[in-house]
Coordinates of C-alpha atoms and ligand atoms in Angstrom, one line a residue:
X1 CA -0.9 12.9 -20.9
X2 CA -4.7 13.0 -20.4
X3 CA -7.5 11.0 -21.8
X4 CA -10.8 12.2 -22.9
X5 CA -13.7 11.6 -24.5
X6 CA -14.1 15.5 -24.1
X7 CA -12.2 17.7 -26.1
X8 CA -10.7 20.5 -23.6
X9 CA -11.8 24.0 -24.1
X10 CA -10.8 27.4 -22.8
X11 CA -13.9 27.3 -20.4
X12 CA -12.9 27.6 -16.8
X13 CA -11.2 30.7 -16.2
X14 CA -12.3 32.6 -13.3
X15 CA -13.1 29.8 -10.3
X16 CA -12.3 30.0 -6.9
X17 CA -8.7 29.8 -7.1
X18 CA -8.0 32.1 -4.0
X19 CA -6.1 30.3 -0.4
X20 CA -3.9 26.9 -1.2
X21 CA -6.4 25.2 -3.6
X22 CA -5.1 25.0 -7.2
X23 CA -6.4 25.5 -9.8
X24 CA -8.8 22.8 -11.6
X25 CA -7.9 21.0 -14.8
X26 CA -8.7 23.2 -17.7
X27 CA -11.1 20.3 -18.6
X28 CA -12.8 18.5 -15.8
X29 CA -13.8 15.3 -17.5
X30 CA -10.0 15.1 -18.6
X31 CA -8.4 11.8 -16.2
X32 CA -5.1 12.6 -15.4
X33 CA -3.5 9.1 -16.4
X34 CA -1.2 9.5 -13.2
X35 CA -3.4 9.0 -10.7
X36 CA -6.4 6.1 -12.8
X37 CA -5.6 3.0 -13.4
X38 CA -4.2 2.0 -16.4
X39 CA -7.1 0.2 -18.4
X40 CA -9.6 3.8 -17.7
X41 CA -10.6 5.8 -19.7
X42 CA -14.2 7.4 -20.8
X43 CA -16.4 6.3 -23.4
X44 CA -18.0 8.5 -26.4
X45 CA -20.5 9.6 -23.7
X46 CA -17.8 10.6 -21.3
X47 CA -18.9 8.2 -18.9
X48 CA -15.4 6.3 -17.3
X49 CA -15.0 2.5 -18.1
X50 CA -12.5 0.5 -16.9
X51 CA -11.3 -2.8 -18.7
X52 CA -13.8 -2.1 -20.9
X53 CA -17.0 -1.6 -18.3
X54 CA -19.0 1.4 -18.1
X55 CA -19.2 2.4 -14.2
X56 CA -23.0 2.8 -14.6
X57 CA -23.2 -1.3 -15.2
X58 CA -20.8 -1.9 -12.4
X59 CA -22.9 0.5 -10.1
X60 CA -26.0 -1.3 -11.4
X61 CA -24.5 -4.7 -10.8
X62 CA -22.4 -4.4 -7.6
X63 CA -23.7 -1.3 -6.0
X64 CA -21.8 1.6 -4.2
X65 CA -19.9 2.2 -2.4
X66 CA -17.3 -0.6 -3.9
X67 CA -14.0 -0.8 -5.1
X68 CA -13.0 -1.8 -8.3
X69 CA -9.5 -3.1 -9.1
X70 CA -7.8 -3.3 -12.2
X71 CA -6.4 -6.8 -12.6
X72 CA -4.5 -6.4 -15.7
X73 CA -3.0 -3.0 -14.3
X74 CA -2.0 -5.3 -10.9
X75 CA -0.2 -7.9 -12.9
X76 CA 1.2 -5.4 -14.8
X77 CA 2.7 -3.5 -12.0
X78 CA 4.1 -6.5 -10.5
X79 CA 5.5 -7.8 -13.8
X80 CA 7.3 -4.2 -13.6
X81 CA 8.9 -4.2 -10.1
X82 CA 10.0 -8.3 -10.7
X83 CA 11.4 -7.3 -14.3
X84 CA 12.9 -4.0 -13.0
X85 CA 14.7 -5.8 -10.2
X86 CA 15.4 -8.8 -12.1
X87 CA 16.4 -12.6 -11.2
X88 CA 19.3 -11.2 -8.5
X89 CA 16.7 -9.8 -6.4
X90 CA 13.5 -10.6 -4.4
X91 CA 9.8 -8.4 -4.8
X92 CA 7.4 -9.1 -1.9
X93 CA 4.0 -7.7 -2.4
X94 CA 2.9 -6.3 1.4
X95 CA -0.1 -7.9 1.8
X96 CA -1.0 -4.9 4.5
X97 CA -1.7 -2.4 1.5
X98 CA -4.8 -4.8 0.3
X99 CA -4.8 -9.1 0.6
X100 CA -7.4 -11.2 -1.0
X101 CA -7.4 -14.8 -2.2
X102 CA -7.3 -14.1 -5.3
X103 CA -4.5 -10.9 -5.1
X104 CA -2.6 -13.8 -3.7
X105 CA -3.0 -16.3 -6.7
X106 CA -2.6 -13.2 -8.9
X107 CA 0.6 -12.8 -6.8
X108 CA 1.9 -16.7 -7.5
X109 CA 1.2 -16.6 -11.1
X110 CA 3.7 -13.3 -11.6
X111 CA 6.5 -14.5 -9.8
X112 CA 6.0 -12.2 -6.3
X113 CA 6.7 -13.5 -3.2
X114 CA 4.7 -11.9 0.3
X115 CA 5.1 -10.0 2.7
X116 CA 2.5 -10.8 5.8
X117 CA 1.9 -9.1 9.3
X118 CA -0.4 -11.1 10.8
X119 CA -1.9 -14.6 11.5
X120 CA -5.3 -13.5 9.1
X121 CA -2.7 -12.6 6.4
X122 CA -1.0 -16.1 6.6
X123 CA -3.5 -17.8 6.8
X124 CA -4.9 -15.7 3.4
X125 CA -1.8 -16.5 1.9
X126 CA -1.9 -20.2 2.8
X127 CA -4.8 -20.4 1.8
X128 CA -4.4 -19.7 -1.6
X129 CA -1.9 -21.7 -2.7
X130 CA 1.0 -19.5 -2.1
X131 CA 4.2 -21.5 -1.1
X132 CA 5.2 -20.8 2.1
X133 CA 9.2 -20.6 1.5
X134 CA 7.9 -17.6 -0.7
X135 CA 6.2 -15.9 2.4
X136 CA 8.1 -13.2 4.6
X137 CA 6.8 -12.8 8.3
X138 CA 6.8 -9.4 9.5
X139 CA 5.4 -7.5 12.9
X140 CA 6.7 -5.9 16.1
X141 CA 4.5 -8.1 18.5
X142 CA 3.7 -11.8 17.0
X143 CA 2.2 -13.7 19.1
X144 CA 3.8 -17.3 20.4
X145 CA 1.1 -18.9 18.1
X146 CA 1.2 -16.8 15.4
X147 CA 5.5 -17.9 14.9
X148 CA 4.1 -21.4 15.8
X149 CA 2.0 -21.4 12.8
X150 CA 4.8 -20.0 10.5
X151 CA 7.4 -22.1 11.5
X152 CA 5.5 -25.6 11.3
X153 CA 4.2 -23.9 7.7
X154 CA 8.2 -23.7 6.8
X155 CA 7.7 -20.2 6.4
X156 CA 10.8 -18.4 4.1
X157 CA 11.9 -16.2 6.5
X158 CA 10.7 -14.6 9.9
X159 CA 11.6 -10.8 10.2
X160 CA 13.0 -10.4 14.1
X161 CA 12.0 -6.9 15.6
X162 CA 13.0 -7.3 19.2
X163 CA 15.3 -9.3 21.7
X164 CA 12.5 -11.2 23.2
X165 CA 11.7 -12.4 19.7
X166 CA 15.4 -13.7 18.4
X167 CA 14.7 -16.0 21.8
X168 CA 11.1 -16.6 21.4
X169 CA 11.9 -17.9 17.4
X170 CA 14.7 -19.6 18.1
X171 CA 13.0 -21.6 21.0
X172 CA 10.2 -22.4 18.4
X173 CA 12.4 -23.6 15.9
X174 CA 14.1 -25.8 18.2
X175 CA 10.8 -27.4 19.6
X176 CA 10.2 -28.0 15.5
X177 CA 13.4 -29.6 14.9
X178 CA 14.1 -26.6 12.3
X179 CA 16.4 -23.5 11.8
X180 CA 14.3 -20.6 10.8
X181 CA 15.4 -18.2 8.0
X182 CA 15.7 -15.3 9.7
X183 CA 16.5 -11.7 9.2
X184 CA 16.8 -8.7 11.6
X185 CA 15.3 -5.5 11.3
X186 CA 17.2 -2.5 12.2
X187 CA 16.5 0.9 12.7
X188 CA 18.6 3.2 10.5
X189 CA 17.8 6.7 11.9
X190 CA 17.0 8.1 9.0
X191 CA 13.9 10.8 9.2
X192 CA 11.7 9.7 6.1
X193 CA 9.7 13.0 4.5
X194 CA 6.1 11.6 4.9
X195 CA 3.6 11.8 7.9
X196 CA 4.5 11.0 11.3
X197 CA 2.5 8.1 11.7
X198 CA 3.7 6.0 8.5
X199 CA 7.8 7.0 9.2
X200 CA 9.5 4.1 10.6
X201 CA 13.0 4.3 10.7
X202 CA 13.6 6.8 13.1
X203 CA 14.7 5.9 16.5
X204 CA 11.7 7.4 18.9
X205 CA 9.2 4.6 17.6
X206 CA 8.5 0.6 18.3
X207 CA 9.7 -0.9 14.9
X208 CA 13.4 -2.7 14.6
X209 CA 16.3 -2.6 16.5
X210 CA 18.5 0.5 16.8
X211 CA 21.2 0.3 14.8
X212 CA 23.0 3.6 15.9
X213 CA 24.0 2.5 19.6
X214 CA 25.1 -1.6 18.9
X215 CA 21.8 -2.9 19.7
X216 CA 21.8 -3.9 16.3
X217 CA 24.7 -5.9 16.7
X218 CA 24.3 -6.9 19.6
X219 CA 21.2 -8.5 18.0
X220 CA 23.1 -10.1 15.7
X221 CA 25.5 -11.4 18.3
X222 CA 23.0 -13.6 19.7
X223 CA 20.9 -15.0 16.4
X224 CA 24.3 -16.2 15.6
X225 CA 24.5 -17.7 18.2
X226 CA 21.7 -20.0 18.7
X227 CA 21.0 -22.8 17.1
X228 CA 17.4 -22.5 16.2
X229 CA 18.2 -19.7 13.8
X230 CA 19.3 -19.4 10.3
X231 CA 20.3 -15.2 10.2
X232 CA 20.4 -14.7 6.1
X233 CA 20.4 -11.1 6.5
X234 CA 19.4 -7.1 7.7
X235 CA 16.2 -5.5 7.0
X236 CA 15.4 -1.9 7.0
X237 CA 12.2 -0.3 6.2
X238 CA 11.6 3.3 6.7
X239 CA 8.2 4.5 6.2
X240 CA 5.8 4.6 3.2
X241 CA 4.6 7.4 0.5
X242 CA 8.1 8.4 0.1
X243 CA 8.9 10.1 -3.7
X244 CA 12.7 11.1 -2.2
X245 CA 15.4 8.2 -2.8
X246 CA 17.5 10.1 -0.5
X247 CA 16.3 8.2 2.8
X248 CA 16.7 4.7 0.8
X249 CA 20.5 5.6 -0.3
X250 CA 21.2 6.0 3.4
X251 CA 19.5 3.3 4.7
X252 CA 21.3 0.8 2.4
X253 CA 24.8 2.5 3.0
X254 CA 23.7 2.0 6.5
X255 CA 22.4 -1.7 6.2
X256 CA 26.0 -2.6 4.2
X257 CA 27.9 -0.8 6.5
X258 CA 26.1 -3.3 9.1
X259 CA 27.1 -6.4 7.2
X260 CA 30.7 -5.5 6.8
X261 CA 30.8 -4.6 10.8
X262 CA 29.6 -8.4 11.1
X263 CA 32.0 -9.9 8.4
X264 CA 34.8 -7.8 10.8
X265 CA 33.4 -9.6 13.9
X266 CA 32.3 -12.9 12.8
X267 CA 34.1 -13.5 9.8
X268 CA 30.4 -14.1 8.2
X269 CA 29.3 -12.5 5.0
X270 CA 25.1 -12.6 5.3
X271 CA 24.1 -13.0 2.0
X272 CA 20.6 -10.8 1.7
X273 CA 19.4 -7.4 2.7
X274 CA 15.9 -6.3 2.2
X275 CA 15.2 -2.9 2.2
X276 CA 11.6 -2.5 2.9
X277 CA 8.8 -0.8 1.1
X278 CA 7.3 2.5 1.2
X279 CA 7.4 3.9 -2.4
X280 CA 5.3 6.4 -3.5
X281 CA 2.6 6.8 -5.2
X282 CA 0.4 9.6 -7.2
X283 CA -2.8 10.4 -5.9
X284 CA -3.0 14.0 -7.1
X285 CA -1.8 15.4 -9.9
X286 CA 1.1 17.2 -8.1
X287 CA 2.6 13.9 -7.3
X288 CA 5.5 12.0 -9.2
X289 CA 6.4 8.9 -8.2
X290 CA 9.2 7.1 -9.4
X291 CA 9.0 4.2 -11.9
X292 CA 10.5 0.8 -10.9
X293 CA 13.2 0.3 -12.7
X294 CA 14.2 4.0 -11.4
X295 CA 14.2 3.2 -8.1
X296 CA 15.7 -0.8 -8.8
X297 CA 18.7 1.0 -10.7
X298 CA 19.0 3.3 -7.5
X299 CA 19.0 0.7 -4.6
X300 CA 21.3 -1.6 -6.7
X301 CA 23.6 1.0 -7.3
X302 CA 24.5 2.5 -4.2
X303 CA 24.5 -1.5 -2.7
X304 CA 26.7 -2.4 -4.9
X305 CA 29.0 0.8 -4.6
X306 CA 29.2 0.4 -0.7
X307 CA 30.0 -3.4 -1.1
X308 CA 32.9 -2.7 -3.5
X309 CA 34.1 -0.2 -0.7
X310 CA 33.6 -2.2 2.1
X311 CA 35.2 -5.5 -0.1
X312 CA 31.8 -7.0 0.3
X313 CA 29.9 -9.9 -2.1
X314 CA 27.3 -8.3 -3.0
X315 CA 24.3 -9.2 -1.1
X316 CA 20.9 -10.5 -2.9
X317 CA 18.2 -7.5 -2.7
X318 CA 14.5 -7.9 -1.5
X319 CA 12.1 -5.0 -1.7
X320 CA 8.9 -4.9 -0.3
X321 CA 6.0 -2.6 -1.9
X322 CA 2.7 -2.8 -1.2
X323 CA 1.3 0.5 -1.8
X324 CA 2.9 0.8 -5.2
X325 CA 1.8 -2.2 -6.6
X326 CA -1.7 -2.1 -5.8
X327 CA -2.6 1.6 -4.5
X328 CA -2.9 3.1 -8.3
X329 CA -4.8 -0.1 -9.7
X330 CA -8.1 0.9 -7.9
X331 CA -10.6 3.5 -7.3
X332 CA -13.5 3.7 -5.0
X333 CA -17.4 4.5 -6.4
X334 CA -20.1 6.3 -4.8
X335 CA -23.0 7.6 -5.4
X336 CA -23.4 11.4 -4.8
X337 CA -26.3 12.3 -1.9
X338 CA -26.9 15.4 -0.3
X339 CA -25.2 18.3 -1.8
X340 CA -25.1 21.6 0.6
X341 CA -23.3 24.5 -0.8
X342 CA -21.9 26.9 1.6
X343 CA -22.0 30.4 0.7
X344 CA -18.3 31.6 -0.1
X345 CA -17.0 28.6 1.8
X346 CA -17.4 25.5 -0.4
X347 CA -20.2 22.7 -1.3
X348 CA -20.1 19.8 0.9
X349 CA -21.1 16.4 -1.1
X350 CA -21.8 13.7 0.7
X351 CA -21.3 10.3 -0.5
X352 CA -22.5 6.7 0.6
X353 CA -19.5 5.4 1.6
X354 CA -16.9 7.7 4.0
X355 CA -14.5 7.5 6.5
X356 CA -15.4 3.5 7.1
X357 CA -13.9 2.7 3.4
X358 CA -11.3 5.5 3.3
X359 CA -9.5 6.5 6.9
X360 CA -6.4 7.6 5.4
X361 CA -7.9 11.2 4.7
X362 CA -8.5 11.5 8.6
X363 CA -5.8 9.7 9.9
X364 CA -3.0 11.1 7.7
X365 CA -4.4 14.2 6.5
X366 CA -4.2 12.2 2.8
X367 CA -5.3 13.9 -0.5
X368 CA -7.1 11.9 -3.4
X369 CA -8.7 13.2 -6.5
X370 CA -12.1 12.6 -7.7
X371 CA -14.1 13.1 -10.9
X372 CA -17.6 13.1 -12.0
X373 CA -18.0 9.2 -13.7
X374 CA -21.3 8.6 -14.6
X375 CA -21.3 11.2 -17.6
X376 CA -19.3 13.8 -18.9
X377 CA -20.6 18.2 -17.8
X378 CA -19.5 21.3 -19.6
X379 CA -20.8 22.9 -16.4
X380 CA -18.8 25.3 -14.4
X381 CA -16.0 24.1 -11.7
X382 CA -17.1 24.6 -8.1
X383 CA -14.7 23.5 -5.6
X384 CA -16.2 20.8 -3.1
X385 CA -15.1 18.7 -0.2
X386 CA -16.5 15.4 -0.2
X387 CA -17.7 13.9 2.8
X388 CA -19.3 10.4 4.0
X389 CA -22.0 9.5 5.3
X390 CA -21.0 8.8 8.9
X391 CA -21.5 11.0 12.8
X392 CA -18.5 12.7 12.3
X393 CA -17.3 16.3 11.2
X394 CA -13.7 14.6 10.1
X395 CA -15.3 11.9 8.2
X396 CA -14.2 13.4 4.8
X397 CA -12.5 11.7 1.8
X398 CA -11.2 14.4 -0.3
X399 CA -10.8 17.7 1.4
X400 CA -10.4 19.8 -1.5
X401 CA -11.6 19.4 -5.2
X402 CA -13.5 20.5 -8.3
X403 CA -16.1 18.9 -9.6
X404 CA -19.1 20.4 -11.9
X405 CA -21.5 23.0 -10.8
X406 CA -24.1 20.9 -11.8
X407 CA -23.4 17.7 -9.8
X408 CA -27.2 16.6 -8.6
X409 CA -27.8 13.4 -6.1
X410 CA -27.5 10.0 -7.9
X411 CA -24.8 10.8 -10.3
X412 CA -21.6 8.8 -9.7
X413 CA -18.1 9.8 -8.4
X414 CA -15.1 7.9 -8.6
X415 CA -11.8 8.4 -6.0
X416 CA -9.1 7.3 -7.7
X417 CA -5.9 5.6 -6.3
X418 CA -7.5 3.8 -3.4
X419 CA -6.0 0.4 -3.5
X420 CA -3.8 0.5 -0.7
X421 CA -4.5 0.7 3.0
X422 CA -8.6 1.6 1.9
X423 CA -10.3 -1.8 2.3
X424 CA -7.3 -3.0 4.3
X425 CA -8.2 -0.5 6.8
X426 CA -12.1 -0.3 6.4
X427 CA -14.3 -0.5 9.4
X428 CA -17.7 -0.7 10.5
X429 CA -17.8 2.6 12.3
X430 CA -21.6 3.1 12.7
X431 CA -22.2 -0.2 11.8
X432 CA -21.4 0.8 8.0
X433 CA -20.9 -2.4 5.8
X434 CA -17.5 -2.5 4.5
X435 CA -18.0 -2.6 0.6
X436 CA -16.8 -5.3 -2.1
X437 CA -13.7 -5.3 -4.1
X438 CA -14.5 -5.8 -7.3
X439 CA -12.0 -7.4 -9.7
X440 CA -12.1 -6.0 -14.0
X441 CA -10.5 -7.0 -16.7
X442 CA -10.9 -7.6 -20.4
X443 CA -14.6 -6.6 -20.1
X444 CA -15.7 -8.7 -17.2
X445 CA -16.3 -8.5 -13.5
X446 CA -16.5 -10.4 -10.6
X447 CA -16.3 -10.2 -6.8
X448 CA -13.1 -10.8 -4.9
X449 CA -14.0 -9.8 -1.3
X450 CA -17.6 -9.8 -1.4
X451 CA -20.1 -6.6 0.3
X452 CA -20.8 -6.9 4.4
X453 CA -24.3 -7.4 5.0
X454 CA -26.2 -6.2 8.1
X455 CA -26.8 -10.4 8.6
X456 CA -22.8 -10.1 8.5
X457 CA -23.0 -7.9 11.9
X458 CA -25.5 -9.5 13.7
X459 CA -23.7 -12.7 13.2
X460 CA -20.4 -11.2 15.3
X461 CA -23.1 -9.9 18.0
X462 CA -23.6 -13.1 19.6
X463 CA -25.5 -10.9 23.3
Ligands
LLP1 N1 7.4 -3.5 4.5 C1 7.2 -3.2 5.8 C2 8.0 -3.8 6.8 C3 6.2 -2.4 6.2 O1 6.0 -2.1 7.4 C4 5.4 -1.8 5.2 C5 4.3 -0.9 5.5 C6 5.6 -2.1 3.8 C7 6.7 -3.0 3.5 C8 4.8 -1.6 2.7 O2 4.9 -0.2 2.6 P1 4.3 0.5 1.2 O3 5.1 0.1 0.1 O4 2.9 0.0 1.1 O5 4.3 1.9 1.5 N2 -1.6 2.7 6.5 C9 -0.6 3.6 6.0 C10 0.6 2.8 5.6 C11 1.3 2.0 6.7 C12 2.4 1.2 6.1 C13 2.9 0.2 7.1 N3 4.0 -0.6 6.7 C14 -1.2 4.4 4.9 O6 -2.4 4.2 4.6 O7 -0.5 5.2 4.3

């Protein structure tokens, strides 16, 4: 389904269609609903609005580059993934894909617990109210006082990724008088079909504990055995922007097959499993994710089929999306600049904004989408690469697109789909200021992470 204020005519027949690129969208000013959030659509002008805003008033008012989030689409996606897995299971939001204050009350007020990676994203989560039995700490190198911190917080559970850690918590605990919840985080070997850099469960990489050669039970040897340590259960996470189930099917066979190897040896039943994050999402129109109650009935399926094999209770379930939740609720405005059209190559538009708001095209090779916001063309398609602003030939942000052939500096373009691991992994590569997050819904707006100011940087160079 599409939505515009546009209706779509046979106009755009004969464009550059020739290489990989496909074709563009009969209509240009039609937004594929997969890849906007949900409240966006464009007014009788065929400018885009979303929860009721026109982007011209939110450009006017907050500037550009910025992000603007969809709060009702956020709560609604979380109401989705706690409905779909229901009151037998556990949702924790990854705070890595995008944490704010107020994401975190947003997160309280549905019913979703978090998952944090760092001291900054405790202390976030802390912050705000959350309650820390409801927080999950996750990382491969946590430092002594990062555990410190979450322990004497009563943290719900602490995610062990190493040897040295079982000993390091369990010593902490101790010292606090407390047995942690933990859980362990294996490795399952399976090879998850995304990019190199985001796949996590194979063995060649520094997440988890192997579970293939007994180092996972050897693992579990020990956290049983001291006393700082509560061990409710196995994690497993494989990698993120996966659309096949497949790899999840075998990691859970893999994580029950775990838990009835340790009912065998200990005669102890662990009562929870979490099985990570890393669900898909669309940020093109070639892309179909799954919906939540798709992938709940999946996961909760095959656990329970391998418990009833292996004479298991069936363990309580926790999932962990980040990127699902909050990647498809926002999209990133700029304002167009220099426009240099290459002759039969393509037209590079540069944008204010670039590679210091969005690495993910650089780093992982990641396609988005964009469209022409600020008003509606009947012009022709010419395909375009949008670039940034920044001393870099890689700094681009969508390799590949359409937009109208008669595109000038100062209108607006909007990236959909950047919610997730864009302002999470912003920098100030040449000294850019990282831009605000913009919270709309039911016609109003307000800042949630505010814009960096060049006072910001001077304040950090103390010389
Ligand atoms: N749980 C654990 C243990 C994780 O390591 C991650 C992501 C998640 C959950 C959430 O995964 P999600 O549902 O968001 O895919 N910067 C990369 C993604 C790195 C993901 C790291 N871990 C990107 O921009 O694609």
């Amino acid at each position: 389904m599409s939505r515009s204020a546009h209706p779509a005519g046979p106009r755009h027949a004969d464009v550059l269609t020739e290489g990989h690129y496909s074709a563009p969208a009969a209509d240009l000013n039609v937004l594929d609903e997969k890849v906007w959030s949900r409240t966006v659509t464009r007014d009788a002008d065929g400018a885009l609005t979303v929860g009721g805003i026109a982007v011209a008033r939110l450009a006017e008012e907050f500037g550009t580059p910025a992000y603007f989030l969809d709060e009702s689409d956020f709560r609604a996606r979380c109401r989705a993934w706690s409905e779909a897995f229901g009151p037998d299971a556990d949702v924790f939001y990854a705070g890595k894909a995008f944490l704010s204050r107020a994401v975190v009350r947003w997160l309280k007020e549905e019913g979703l617990n978090l998952d944090v990676c760092s001291g900054g994203e405790l202390t976030t989560a802390l912050d705000a109210g959350m309650p820390a039995e409801r927080i999950a700490f996750h990382g491969n190198n946590k430092t002594v006082a990062e555990i410190e911190r979450a322990v004497e917080a009563g943290i719900g559970r602490i995610v062990l990724d190493s040897f040295q850690e079982i000993v390091r918590v369990a010593h902490i605990a101790q010292r606090h008088g407390v047995r942690q919840r933990v859980q362990i985080r294996v490795t399952v070997g399976v090879e998850a079909h995304t990019h190199e850099f985001i796949a996590t469960a194979h063995e060649d990489q520094k997440f988890g504990i192997a579970l293939a050669d007994g180092q996972a039970a050897e693992a579990v040897r020990r956290a049983l055995s001291l006393d700082g340590l509560d061990l409710i259960g196995v994690h497993s996470h494989i990698g993120s922007q996966i659309f096949d189930m497949a790899g999840f099917e075998v990691s859970a066979r893999r994580v029950v097959q775990l838990l009835a190897e340790i009912r065998d040896e200990h005669g102890v039943e662990l009562p929870e499993i979490d099985l990570g994050g890393g669900l898909g999402i669309a940020y093109t129109s070639e892309d179909d994710p799954r919906e939540p109650h798709e992938i709940a009935k999946a996961l909760s399926d095959i656990v329970t089929r391998e418990c009833e094999s292996a004479k298991l209770r069936t363990p309580r379930i926790s999932v962990e999306p980040g990127r699902a939740i909050v990647g498809p609720t926002a999209f990133t405005l700029y304002e167009v600049g220099t426009i240099k059209p290459l002759e039969g190559l393509r037209t590079y538009v540069s944008v204010d904004g670039g590679m210091s708001d969005n690495i993910r095209t650089a780093l992982y090779d990641a396609e988005y989408s964009v469209a022409l916001v600020s008003r509606a063309s009947d012009a022709e398609p010419m395909l375009v690469r949008v670039v940034g602003k920044h001393c870099e030939s890689g700094d681009i942000v969508v390799k590949d697109a359409f937009l109208p052939a008669d595109l000038a500096p100062g209108d607006l373009i909007a990236v959909p789909a950047t919610g997730a691991y864009c302002r999470s992994m912003a920098s100030n590569y040449n000294h850019a200021l990282r831009p605000p997050v913009v919270a709309v819904r039911d016609g109003e707006a307000r800042v949630i992470v505010r814009r960096e100011t060049e006072e910001d940087l001077l304040r950090l160079d103390v010389g």
